């Protein structure tokens, strides 16, 4: 967290150095001094730690140009891996990534559904071993596992407060229980927050960018990255875009607020509107059950993209409402760029991006100072799982900079 | 800006050390090492700079407890002053503050009204000399002047893009013009942003708090302080609370957005509603001119506080709408505390605070994790001017941490 970045040779500096080596490497210590403004001793000290941990390695020397040749440093892509798990109602996604940032393995298994949390966690632990094994990753090179879920969370406790789809998980000690079953550190985090740090790592977003990911799965969330660190806020519940109200006198939300954008733009809301507007009679073969929300929304999205007028109108309304919230959100943070991530953008992402871009160009408060880039995640369905792995990597490369890993 | 805080012995660290000395001082170098986690050499280096600049001074030694007695460091309250000027349509407020944080002088003169910007700036420069003279502050101990106005701004250019009340100032090189007339550095900033850093300095807000000031003058703005630094965003136009939409299908706003809270809750909106609901016939003697907005709103507020039913209902609606926006804003930043600042809260502040507190307790997304403190500025009318002075002080003790002073 930015919180710790004022400390000299602290996690912020360590993360900064790893970011520079990853994006610009191989680089020399002298180049790091120039790029960071950190003192020579501080750089040497941090580089020593990173070499010892195996995160980076020396990669030869600069050709002697008269002066003393310099040892170059680069990321050691196979030294450290992290596993990200997105725990959902319909599916569980496993992703393994290396410090280089690339995804090295991916697996999709059954979700939590309505099963007992204890059993699901045991299944997850078992699945983890199979996954790591199949991927051929030596277990002792796995820095940790991050399980991401729809918030809100109580990070110190590693539990969920409330989840729209995983109700029976409220208060369940997920991180602790899984930690006892696995030989590696475990952390629990929010899917949207993870997606944000994942996009930052994999897209090589400039460190100076004020960057946000708008995440839409079953619900709507967001994550903001400031100075290369996830913005957490007072209780790691920051960036709750889904509960930004777009109508103060609007419908009541389970969160206690009224007019939350999630109640108008999220898949469940769109499907409810489909029922109301009788799109269920338009041959889209939707099931309209809580369990089928994801598939139903995908069908609707496919239809809309395919030119189905009613479906297109429904998604258009959803996109306009989301766009309204994103403009307010962007006005609050004064963002440089926004990436749309999450399974609900997998098919109709471009439709949503267009709506957000259009409203942003018309209504963004700072548009005369700068535009706001609106893009779609390269892999919307896996954004959260990939981000979970990135969270672990960032926090193991720079302890304290990311979430706390409970060993 | 937080942006620069990753640099080791940089502005972030310097600001941190000054904050600690100001709030906990007198302290020894060893205590600073313990409190910051910075290395001994870094601390010595920064302390040397601060002693040289006169910002801090040595204040004797710790009683020898066997070990070597330690030199104590404290703020040098008379070494450095800053002047904050709030430039408004109806009035210009001058405030002088010392590094200690306290206000040492205050003066109110005529505002810019519809006068020619060049003439107003010349008047401001002349007034500045009188003010500093009267306050008995040696000109060479004035670190700089910050002029704050309703945003949005183009900080690098030191100009305004657009201002609801100061239209003819759009594009006028305020900072540069004033800089040529004054023997001290000049900076232009946003009133709400300044108020936030001012409250942070004067209230001794904990550095770890995620803290925001909701500012209501003619318009509505906000400033967010993260890790003791003002959050700027991509273009220093962050935290535009006034243009957070509370009704996506609502009234059009001059900013290009629809349903901006400013169009429902700000003084002009309340007065328009007063006209519509014929409160102008309720003996409040309101003038209903653009120039009289401030006084009219104060009259309305006085009446409401005094039990005038129609006035109370009008302000109640304004407060509810502002509260709705503040909840969304707080959900975005996950705030610890909010301070209501600005002239419009001078009389009916408690009425607004109550409305925000009520909605926050019901609808804040993270309320189960933590409450959000809602308070009123100790001096709402001067918040922006006091904050302007604080901005200068912060940027002069920690160059790069605050705004750039154009000498």
Coordinates of C-alpha atoms in Angstrom, one line a residue, chain A residues 14-404:
Chain A
X14 CA 11.6 -2.6 -3.7
X15 CA 8.5 -2.9 -5.8
X16 CA 9.6 0.1 -7.8
X17 CA 13.0 -1.5 -8.5
X18 CA 11.4 -4.8 -9.5
X19 CA 9.0 -3.0 -11.8
X20 CA 11.8 -1.2 -13.5
X21 CA 13.9 -4.3 -13.9
X22 CA 10.9 -6.2 -15.3
X23 CA 9.9 -3.5 -17.8
X24 CA 13.3 -2.0 -18.7
X25 CA 15.7 -4.8 -17.7
X26 CA 18.4 -5.9 -18.1
X27 CA 19.6 -2.8 -16.2
X28 CA 22.7 -1.9 -14.2
X29 CA 22.7 -0.7 -10.6
X30 CA 23.8 2.7 -11.8
X31 CA 20.8 2.9 -14.1
X32 CA 18.5 2.0 -11.1
X33 CA 20.0 4.9 -9.2
X34 CA 19.3 7.2 -12.1
X35 CA 15.8 5.9 -12.6
X36 CA 14.7 5.9 -9.0
X37 CA 16.6 8.7 -7.3
X38 CA 17.4 6.3 -4.5
X39 CA 20.9 6.4 -3.1
X40 CA 23.6 4.0 -4.3
X41 CA 23.7 2.3 -0.9
X42 CA 20.0 1.8 -0.8
X43 CA 20.0 0.4 -4.3
X44 CA 22.8 -2.0 -3.5
X45 CA 21.0 -3.1 -0.3
X46 CA 17.7 -3.8 -2.1
X47 CA 19.4 -5.5 -5.0
X48 CA 21.3 -7.7 -2.6
X49 CA 17.9 -8.8 -1.0
X50 CA 16.4 -9.4 -4.4
X51 CA 19.3 -11.5 -5.6
X52 CA 19.3 -13.5 -2.4
X53 CA 15.5 -14.2 -2.8
X54 CA 16.2 -15.3 -6.3
X55 CA 13.6 -12.8 -7.7
X56 CA 16.3 -11.2 -9.9
X57 CA 19.6 -12.5 -11.3
X58 CA 22.8 -11.1 -12.8
X59 CA 22.9 -11.4 -16.6
X60 CA 26.4 -10.6 -17.7
X61 CA 28.1 -7.2 -18.0
X62 CA 27.8 -4.1 -20.2
X63 CA 30.5 -3.9 -22.9
X64 CA 33.4 -2.0 -21.4
X65 CA 33.3 1.5 -22.8
X66 CA 36.5 2.6 -21.3
X67 CA 35.0 2.8 -17.8
X68 CA 34.5 -0.2 -15.5
X69 CA 31.9 -2.6 -17.1
X70 CA 28.6 -2.8 -15.2
X71 CA 26.8 -6.0 -14.1
X72 CA 23.3 -6.2 -15.5
X73 CA 20.3 -7.3 -13.5
X74 CA 17.2 -9.1 -14.9
X75 CA 14.1 -10.8 -13.6
X76 CA 14.6 -14.5 -12.8
X77 CA 11.4 -15.8 -14.5
X78 CA 11.5 -19.3 -13.1
X79 CA 12.6 -18.5 -9.5
X80 CA 9.2 -17.7 -8.1
X81 CA 5.6 -18.5 -9.0
X82 CA 2.3 -17.6 -7.5
X83 CA -1.1 -19.2 -7.8
X84 CA -4.3 -17.2 -8.1
X85 CA -7.7 -18.8 -7.4
X86 CA -10.9 -17.1 -8.3
X87 CA -13.6 -18.7 -6.2
X88 CA -17.0 -18.3 -7.8
X89 CA -20.5 -19.8 -7.5
X90 CA -20.3 -21.4 -10.9
X91 CA -16.6 -22.1 -11.3
X92 CA -13.2 -22.0 -9.6
X93 CA -10.4 -20.7 -11.8
X94 CA -6.7 -21.6 -11.0
X95 CA -3.9 -19.5 -12.6
X96 CA -0.2 -19.8 -12.1
X97 CA 2.1 -16.9 -12.9
X98 CA 5.9 -16.2 -12.8
X99 CA 7.6 -13.0 -11.6
X100 CA 8.0 -12.1 -15.2
X101 CA 4.2 -11.5 -15.2
X102 CA 3.2 -14.2 -17.7
X103 CA 0.6 -16.8 -17.0
X104 CA 2.2 -20.3 -17.0
X105 CA -0.9 -22.5 -16.3
X106 CA -4.7 -22.2 -16.1
X107 CA -7.4 -24.6 -14.9
X108 CA -11.2 -24.4 -14.5
X109 CA -13.0 -26.6 -12.1
X110 CA -16.5 -26.6 -10.4
X111 CA -17.4 -23.6 -8.3
X112 CA -18.6 -23.4 -4.7
X113 CA -22.3 -23.5 -5.7
X114 CA -24.2 -24.0 -2.4
X115 CA -21.8 -26.5 -0.9
X116 CA -20.5 -26.3 2.6
X117 CA -17.5 -23.9 2.8
X118 CA -15.3 -26.4 4.7
X119 CA -15.8 -29.0 2.0
X120 CA -15.2 -26.5 -0.8
X121 CA -11.9 -25.3 0.8
X122 CA -10.8 -29.0 1.1
X123 CA -11.6 -29.5 -2.6
X124 CA -9.7 -26.3 -3.4
X125 CA -6.6 -27.5 -1.4
X126 CA -6.7 -30.8 -3.1
X127 CA -7.2 -29.2 -6.5
X128 CA -4.3 -26.8 -5.8
X129 CA -1.8 -29.7 -5.5
X130 CA -3.0 -31.3 -8.7
X131 CA -2.8 -28.0 -10.5
X132 CA 0.7 -27.2 -9.4
X133 CA 1.8 -30.8 -10.1
X134 CA 0.3 -30.8 -13.6
X135 CA 1.9 -27.4 -14.3
X136 CA 5.3 -28.9 -13.3
X137 CA 5.9 -26.1 -10.8
X138 CA 8.1 -27.2 -7.8
X139 CA 6.0 -26.6 -4.7
X140 CA 8.9 -24.8 -2.9
X141 CA 9.0 -22.2 -5.7
X142 CA 5.4 -21.2 -5.1
X143 CA 5.4 -17.9 -3.2
X144 CA 1.8 -18.2 -2.1
X145 CA -1.8 -18.6 -3.1
X146 CA -4.3 -15.7 -3.3
X147 CA -8.0 -16.6 -3.3
X148 CA -10.2 -13.8 -4.7
X149 CA -13.9 -13.5 -4.1
X150 CA -16.5 -10.8 -4.6
X151 CA -16.1 -8.4 -1.6
X152 CA -16.6 -6.9 1.0
X153 CA -13.8 -8.5 3.1
X154 CA -12.3 -8.3 6.5
X155 CA -8.7 -8.7 5.4
X156 CA -7.1 -9.0 8.9
X157 CA -9.6 -11.9 9.6
X158 CA -9.4 -13.4 6.1
X159 CA -13.2 -13.7 5.9
X160 CA -16.0 -12.3 3.8
X161 CA -18.6 -10.0 5.3
X162 CA -21.3 -10.6 2.7
X163 CA -21.3 -11.9 -0.8
X164 CA -24.2 -11.7 -3.3
X165 CA -23.6 -15.3 -4.5
X166 CA -21.7 -17.0 -1.7
X167 CA -24.0 -16.2 1.2
X168 CA -23.0 -19.2 3.4
X169 CA -19.4 -18.0 3.4
X170 CA -20.1 -14.9 5.5
X171 CA -17.7 -15.0 8.5
X172 CA -16.1 -18.3 7.4
X173 CA -12.3 -18.2 8.1
X174 CA -11.3 -18.9 4.5
X175 CA -7.7 -17.8 4.6
X176 CA -7.0 -19.5 7.9
X177 CA -8.7 -22.8 7.0
X178 CA -6.9 -23.0 3.6
X179 CA -3.6 -21.9 5.2
X180 CA -3.8 -25.0 7.5
X181 CA -4.3 -27.3 4.5
X182 CA -1.5 -25.9 2.3
X183 CA 2.3 -25.8 2.6
X184 CA 2.4 -22.2 1.2
X185 CA 1.2 -18.8 2.5
X186 CA -2.4 -17.9 1.7
X187 CA -4.2 -14.6 1.3
X188 CA -7.8 -13.7 0.7
X189 CA -8.6 -10.6 -1.4
X190 CA -11.3 -8.9 -3.5
X191 CA -11.7 -10.0 -7.1
X192 CA -11.9 -6.4 -8.5
X193 CA -8.9 -5.2 -6.5
X194 CA -6.9 -8.2 -7.7
X195 CA -7.9 -7.6 -11.3
X196 CA -6.6 -4.1 -11.1
X197 CA -3.1 -5.1 -9.9
X198 CA -3.1 -7.9 -12.4
X199 CA -3.8 -5.5 -15.3
X200 CA -1.1 -3.2 -13.9
X201 CA 1.5 -6.0 -14.0
X202 CA 0.5 -7.7 -17.2
X203 CA -0.2 -4.5 -19.3
X204 CA 3.0 -2.7 -18.1
X205 CA 0.9 0.3 -17.2
X206 CA 3.1 3.3 -16.5
X207 CA 3.8 3.6 -12.8
X208 CA 2.8 7.2 -12.9
X209 CA -0.7 6.5 -14.4
X210 CA -3.7 6.8 -12.2
X211 CA -5.3 3.6 -13.3
X212 CA -8.5 1.7 -12.6
X213 CA -10.1 -1.6 -13.5
X214 CA -13.9 -1.7 -13.6
X215 CA -14.8 -5.3 -12.8
X216 CA -18.1 -6.9 -13.7
X217 CA -18.8 -10.5 -12.7
X218 CA -22.0 -11.2 -10.9
X219 CA -21.6 -7.8 -9.3
X220 CA -19.8 -4.7 -10.1
X221 CA -16.5 -3.6 -8.5
X222 CA -13.4 -1.7 -9.2
X223 CA -9.7 -1.4 -8.2
X224 CA -7.5 1.7 -8.4
X225 CA -3.7 1.5 -8.8
X226 CA -1.8 4.6 -7.6
X227 CA 2.0 4.8 -8.0
X228 CA 2.0 1.1 -8.8
X229 CA 0.3 0.1 -5.6
X230 CA -3.3 -1.0 -5.1
X231 CA -5.2 1.8 -3.4
X232 CA -6.8 0.2 -0.3
X233 CA -8.5 3.0 1.6
X234 CA -9.3 2.8 5.3
X235 CA -10.3 -0.9 5.5
X236 CA -9.3 -2.4 2.1
X237 CA -12.9 -1.8 0.9
X238 CA -11.9 1.0 -1.4
X239 CA -13.3 1.6 -4.9
X240 CA -16.7 0.2 -4.4
X241 CA -18.0 1.3 -7.8
X242 CA -20.9 -1.1 -7.7
X243 CA -22.4 0.8 -4.8
X244 CA -21.9 4.2 -6.3
X245 CA -25.5 5.5 -6.5
X246 CA -26.7 6.7 -9.9
X247 CA -30.1 7.7 -8.5
X248 CA -30.3 9.0 -5.0
X249 CA -34.1 8.3 -5.0
X250 CA -33.6 5.0 -6.8
X251 CA -34.2 1.4 -5.8
X252 CA -33.0 0.1 -2.4
X253 CA -29.8 -2.0 -2.4
X254 CA -28.9 -4.7 0.0
X255 CA -25.9 -2.6 1.0
X256 CA -28.2 0.0 2.6
X257 CA -27.8 2.6 -0.1
X258 CA -30.3 3.5 -2.8
X259 CA -29.8 3.6 -6.6
X260 CA -26.5 1.6 -6.6
X261 CA -25.4 1.1 -10.2
X262 CA -25.1 -2.6 -9.6
X263 CA -28.9 -2.8 -9.2
X264 CA -29.3 -1.3 -12.7
X265 CA -26.3 -2.5 -14.8
X266 CA -25.1 -5.9 -13.4
X267 CA -26.1 -9.1 -15.1
X268 CA -28.9 -10.0 -12.7
X269 CA -30.5 -6.5 -13.2
X270 CA -30.2 -6.9 -17.0
X271 CA -31.9 -10.3 -16.8
X272 CA -34.6 -9.0 -14.5
X273 CA -35.3 -6.3 -17.1
X274 CA -35.3 -9.0 -19.8
X275 CA -38.1 -10.7 -17.9
X276 CA -40.0 -7.5 -17.4
X277 CA -39.6 -6.6 -21.1
X278 CA -40.5 -10.2 -22.1
X279 CA -37.2 -10.8 -23.9
X280 CA -37.5 -14.3 -22.5
X281 CA -40.0 -14.9 -25.3
X282 CA -37.4 -13.8 -27.9
X283 CA -35.9 -17.3 -28.4
X284 CA -32.8 -16.7 -26.4
X285 CA -33.4 -19.8 -24.3
X286 CA -32.5 -18.1 -21.0
X287 CA -33.0 -20.1 -17.8
X288 CA -33.5 -17.1 -15.4
X289 CA -32.2 -18.9 -12.3
X290 CA -29.7 -17.5 -9.8
X291 CA -27.3 -20.3 -10.8
X292 CA -27.6 -19.5 -14.5
X293 CA -27.0 -15.8 -14.3
X294 CA -23.6 -16.1 -15.9
X295 CA -24.6 -18.3 -18.8
X296 CA -27.8 -16.3 -19.3
X297 CA -25.9 -13.1 -19.5
X298 CA -23.4 -14.6 -21.9
X299 CA -26.3 -15.7 -24.2
X300 CA -27.8 -12.3 -24.0
X301 CA -24.4 -10.7 -24.8
X302 CA -23.9 -13.1 -27.7
X303 CA -27.3 -12.2 -29.1
X304 CA -26.7 -8.5 -28.7
X305 CA -23.3 -8.7 -30.5
X306 CA -25.1 -10.8 -33.1
X307 CA -27.6 -8.1 -33.8
X308 CA -30.6 -9.2 -31.7
X309 CA -32.4 -5.8 -31.2
X310 CA -34.0 -6.4 -27.8
X311 CA -30.9 -7.9 -26.4
X312 CA -28.8 -5.0 -27.8
X313 CA -31.2 -2.5 -26.2
X314 CA -31.0 -4.3 -22.8
X315 CA -27.2 -4.3 -22.8
X316 CA -27.2 -0.7 -24.1
X317 CA -29.1 0.4 -21.1
X318 CA -26.9 -1.5 -18.8
X319 CA -23.8 0.0 -20.5
X320 CA -25.2 3.6 -20.3
X321 CA -25.8 3.2 -16.6
X322 CA -22.4 1.7 -15.9
X323 CA -20.9 4.6 -18.0
X324 CA -22.7 7.1 -15.8
X325 CA -21.2 5.6 -12.7
X326 CA -17.7 5.3 -14.3
X327 CA -17.7 9.0 -15.1
X328 CA -18.5 10.0 -11.5
X329 CA -15.9 7.5 -10.3
X330 CA -13.3 8.9 -12.7
X331 CA -14.2 12.5 -11.7
X332 CA -13.5 11.4 -8.1
X333 CA -10.1 9.8 -8.8
X334 CA -9.2 11.9 -11.9
X335 CA -8.1 8.7 -13.8
X336 CA -5.7 8.4 -16.7
X337 CA -7.1 5.1 -17.9
X338 CA -9.7 2.5 -17.3
X339 CA -9.7 -1.2 -18.2
X340 CA -12.9 -3.2 -18.3
X341 CA -12.3 -6.6 -16.7
X342 CA -14.3 -9.6 -15.5
X343 CA -16.4 -12.4 -17.1
X344 CA -19.4 -10.1 -17.9
X345 CA -17.2 -8.1 -20.4
X346 CA -15.9 -11.3 -22.1
X347 CA -18.5 -11.1 -24.9
X348 CA -20.0 -7.6 -25.0
X349 CA -16.9 -5.8 -23.7
X350 CA -16.6 -3.6 -26.8
X351 CA -20.3 -2.5 -26.4
X352 CA -19.6 -1.4 -22.8
X353 CA -16.3 0.2 -23.7
X354 CA -18.0 2.2 -26.4
X355 CA -20.7 3.5 -24.0
X356 CA -18.2 4.4 -21.3
X357 CA -15.9 6.1 -23.9
X358 CA -18.8 8.1 -25.3
X359 CA -20.1 9.4 -22.0
X360 CA -16.5 10.0 -20.8
X361 CA -15.8 12.2 -23.8
X362 CA -18.9 14.2 -23.2
X363 CA -19.0 14.4 -19.4
X364 CA -15.5 13.7 -17.9
X365 CA -14.8 16.7 -15.7
X366 CA -11.1 16.9 -16.6
X367 CA -11.6 16.2 -20.3
X368 CA -10.1 19.6 -21.3
X369 CA -7.0 18.7 -19.3
X370 CA -6.6 15.1 -20.6
X371 CA -8.6 12.2 -22.1
X372 CA -9.2 9.0 -20.2
X373 CA -8.2 5.8 -22.1
X374 CA -10.9 3.1 -22.0
X375 CA -9.8 -0.4 -22.8
X376 CA -10.9 -4.0 -22.4
X377 CA -8.9 -6.6 -20.5
X378 CA -7.0 -9.0 -22.8
X379 CA -8.6 -11.9 -20.9
X380 CA -11.7 -10.6 -19.1
X381 CA -12.8 -14.0 -17.7
X382 CA -9.5 -14.7 -16.0
X383 CA -8.6 -11.1 -14.9
X384 CA -9.3 -11.7 -11.2
X385 CA -7.4 -15.0 -11.0
X386 CA -4.4 -13.6 -12.9
X387 CA -4.6 -10.6 -10.6
X388 CA -4.7 -12.8 -7.6
X389 CA -1.4 -14.3 -8.7
X390 CA 0.0 -10.9 -9.3
X391 CA -1.0 -9.8 -5.8
X392 CA 1.0 -12.7 -4.3
X393 CA 4.0 -11.9 -6.5
X394 CA 4.0 -8.2 -5.7
X395 CA 3.6 -8.9 -1.9
X396 CA 6.4 -11.5 -1.9
X397 CA 8.7 -9.3 -4.0
X398 CA 7.9 -6.3 -1.8
X399 CA 6.4 -7.5 1.6
X400 CA 4.1 -5.0 3.0
X401 CA 3.5 -3.4 -0.4
X402 CA 0.8 -5.9 -1.2
X403 CA -1.6 -7.8 1.1
X404 CA -0.3 -9.6 4.2

